[in-house]
Amino acid sequence: CYRNFKSEFSPIISYSKFQGCLRLITIGDKAVDPISVQQGALGRFRDLQIDSCGITDRCLPSYCEHGGACSQSWDTFSCDCLGTGYTGETCHSSLYEQSCEAHKHRGNPSGLYYIDADGSGPLGPFLVYCNMTDAAWTVVRHGGPDAVTVRGAPSGHPRSAVSFAYAAGAGQLRAAVSLAERCEQRLALRCGTARRPDSRDGTPLSWWVGRTNETHTYWGGSLPDAQKCTCGLEGNCIDSQYYCNCDAGRNEWASDTIVLSQKEHLPVTQIVMMDAGQPHSEAAYTLGPLLCHGDKSFWNSASFNTETSYLHFPAFHGELTADVCFFFKTTVSSGVFMENLGITDFIRIELRAPTEVTFSFDVGNGPCEVTVQSPTPFNDNRWHHVRAERNVKGASLQVDQLPQKMQPAPADGHVRLQLNSQLFIGGTAARQRGFLGCIRSLQLNGVALDLEERATVTPGVEPGCAGHCSTYGHLCRNGGRCREKRRGVACDCAFSAYDGPFCSNEISAYFQTGSSMTYHFQEHYTLSENSSSLVSSLHRDVTLTREMITLSFRTTQTPSLLLYVSSFYEEYLSVILANNGSLQIRYKLDRHQNPDAFAFDFKNMADGQLHQVKINREDAVVVVEVIPKIQNAKKQVILSSGTEFNAVKSLILGKVLEAAGADPDTRRAAASGFTGCLSAVRFGRAAPLKAALRPSGPSRVTVRGHVAPVTRCAAGAASGRSGPADEGEPLVNADRRDSAVIGGVIAVVIFILLCITAIAIRIYQQRKLRKENESKVSKKEEC
C-alpha cells in the first residue's frame, strides 16, 4: 500500500503524489519484488505498507445526509450538498425556514417559499405560497381539477370519485399540519335536485378521504361522523329536517360552504359521491387549497425566574450528528442554556459572558469548545438566535448573523456522542450557573421541545414570554407601531399612510383631470365675521407648530397642485409644481402678511418618474427632502410669516375650487389641479388616501371626479396617458352633487360604445360578403 509514493526508478517529474495500492509492478519485462525493496536490496522506500493494502473506505457507511454525495481523500471525506436543500459538513442543516410564520418574522412579503417543516429531520423541503396578513397563512395547492360536475347515475354506482394530489408528500404534509396552530380546507358545493347523504338503510352516499387514507362521512366543522354540514350545526339550513342545504332535494339550485378543520384528517385526498337512483340530479363542487396558519414551535417559550429552576427532558440522542437551535433573551451576564451528561461524554451551551456564547462537548477525545464573541452584549433583553451543530467532521456555532465559528474533529478519534442522563434546559444537574431569562423555539435535530407544557408543572418556570417588539418592532415600517401579541407581534398601521402586515404596502390613487379629494380635519362651523373668539375656542385643538408631510407622485402636467392645506383663518400651505416642473412651497401662517414662498430647483419633477417629497417643519425651520436623492436634494429654509398654523380646516389633493386668499401661483396650480398618481400621502397623523380607500371609521373625505385606486404609482402608467395600467374601480363620490354629471358621462360613453360596436359589426358583414363574392368569381375563372 503506497502513500505519497514516488518510484526510485521513475524520472523526477512534478506530479501529484499517488495515494492507494499497487501490485504486480514490472519495469520493462522484469517483475519488481516489493519485499526486496523493504529489505533494502532494491531501491529505497518511505511511508509505505509493504505486502498489505491499508485503504479505508470513508464513504461506507456514508455520513452525508439528505442525499449528499460522498467523496474522499486518503485521510478524510467530504459531502457535496449541491441541490439537496441542506448545508454543512454532512448536509445536515436545512437551508429553509420551517414555516411561513418564520418567513414573516424575517420580514419577507407574500410569495412562494420553500419550507422545511422538520428542519434538519429526514423530510425534505417543499414549495408553498405564504400569504402574509395579520397571520402568516401557508397555502398548499392540489393538482386536482378546479371544479367537478356530478350528474345522476344508476343506484349504487359512483357519480364521482376524484383524487387530489399535492406537491408535498404525506409525511411533509403531516409535519406542516402538526406544526400549525390551525388548518382548514373549504369545499364549495352547488347542487340542483340532490339526494340526502344517506340511503334508506342509513349507508352514507358521499364521503371524503384524508391524508392517511381514512374515510370520513362528516362535512363542515362538525365532529367526525356527525354527518352534518355547517348549516346543520348552526340550524339555518333551507329545510329544517335536513342537515345540509343540498340534502333537501328541491328542484332549484342550492349551495353549501363546507369548512373542514379537523387538523388530524387534512388534507383531503379524495371525494366520492354516490347516487340513490335520481337520474336528473346534478351538483358541482370546488375543493380549495389546504390553508394553515401559525407555528406552534416558533413561539413556544418558557421564562426562567430563578437560577435554580430548570426544565428536564429525556436524554438527547444525537450520536453521530447533533444540532441544537433556539432563541434566547436575558438581562443577566451568564447562565447555562442546556446541558446533557453521559458517563464521560457531555454537551453544553451557555452564555459565558455578556458578549460570549460557548458550545462545549466531549465525545471521548477530551473536552472541546467553540465560542462566538460579539461586539455588542447579548444581555440586551432582545431575542438572539443560537445554532450549534456537532458531527463526525467537527463542530460549529453561530449566533444571530455573526460569523460562524468552527472546530474540526481530530482525525481517527471517537465519533459517537454517548449521553444517558436527563437533558436540562435553563440549568445544570448541579443546579449551578442557571439561566435567567427566556428561551423559545428550542429544537434538537429538527424536533421541537414543548417548553410551555413542561413549564406549567415546573416551579420557578412560567410558560410563555412577553416583549417581542424589542426584537421585531423594526418590521413595522412607515410609521407603523408594533403591538404585542401572546404569540408574536402585529403592526398597527392606523397612523401610517401604508397598510399590510408590515405597513409597507403603499396606498396609491390615480387622479384624472379635474378630480379632487378633500380630507376634513374637523367639522365646518358657519360663523359670523365677528365671532373670531368663538372660532379660536372651537379650533384651538388644531393649531400646529410643527408638521411632518410625506407624499409620492408621478405626473407630466405643469403647473400642478400636489397638496393644499387650508384653515378657517385664511392661512394655508401649498405644495406645487411650477410651469418649469420645479418644486415650490408656500407657507402663509399670518393672514395679515404675504406668504413665505420657496422654490427648490432640484430638477424638472414633472418627468413622469416617481418622486417622494418629505417636508418637516419645526416652528420656523422647514426642511425639504426629495427622494430619490439628487444633487442638493435636501434644503432648509426659515419662515418669516409666523410659526403657528391656526385652526387647520382641510387638506385637498387635486383641483381646488376655492383658493381665493392664496397667492397667484397657488391659484393657477389649484385651478389646474393634479393629473397623475399620488401615493403614501401623510400630513401629521392624517392619511387622506388611506381614509378614502381603506375607510375604518366615520368618513372625513369628499371625492369629486374620477379617483381610482392603483396598486403602486411606480408600476402605473405615465400620467400623460388616459389612465393607469393597473387602474381599479373608481371611488364612489362622497359628494353627491357630481352624481348627475357622472351619470350623464357614463350614459354618453355607453352610447358611443354601442355605436362603435354596431359599426364594427356592419364592416365585418360587408367584408365577409365581399370575400364570398370574390371567391365565387375566382372559382368561375378557374373553370
Coordinates of C-alpha atoms in Angstrom, one line a residue, residues 551-553 605 610-614 625-630 633:
L551 CA -46.1 62.2 -0.4
S552 CA -45.0 60.4 -3.6
F553 CA -46.2 61.4 -7.0
M605 CA -40.0 66.8 -11.4
L610 CA -41.8 58.6 -9.3
H611 CA -40.6 61.2 -6.7
Q612 CA -41.0 61.3 -3.0
V613 CA -41.1 64.6 -1.1
K614 CA -40.6 65.0 2.7
E625 CA -36.0 66.5 1.1
V626 CA -36.5 64.8 -2.3
I627 CA -36.1 61.1 -2.9
P628 CA -34.5 59.5 -5.0
K629 CA -31.6 61.6 -3.9
I630 CA -30.3 64.0 -6.5
A633 CA -31.8 67.1 -2.6

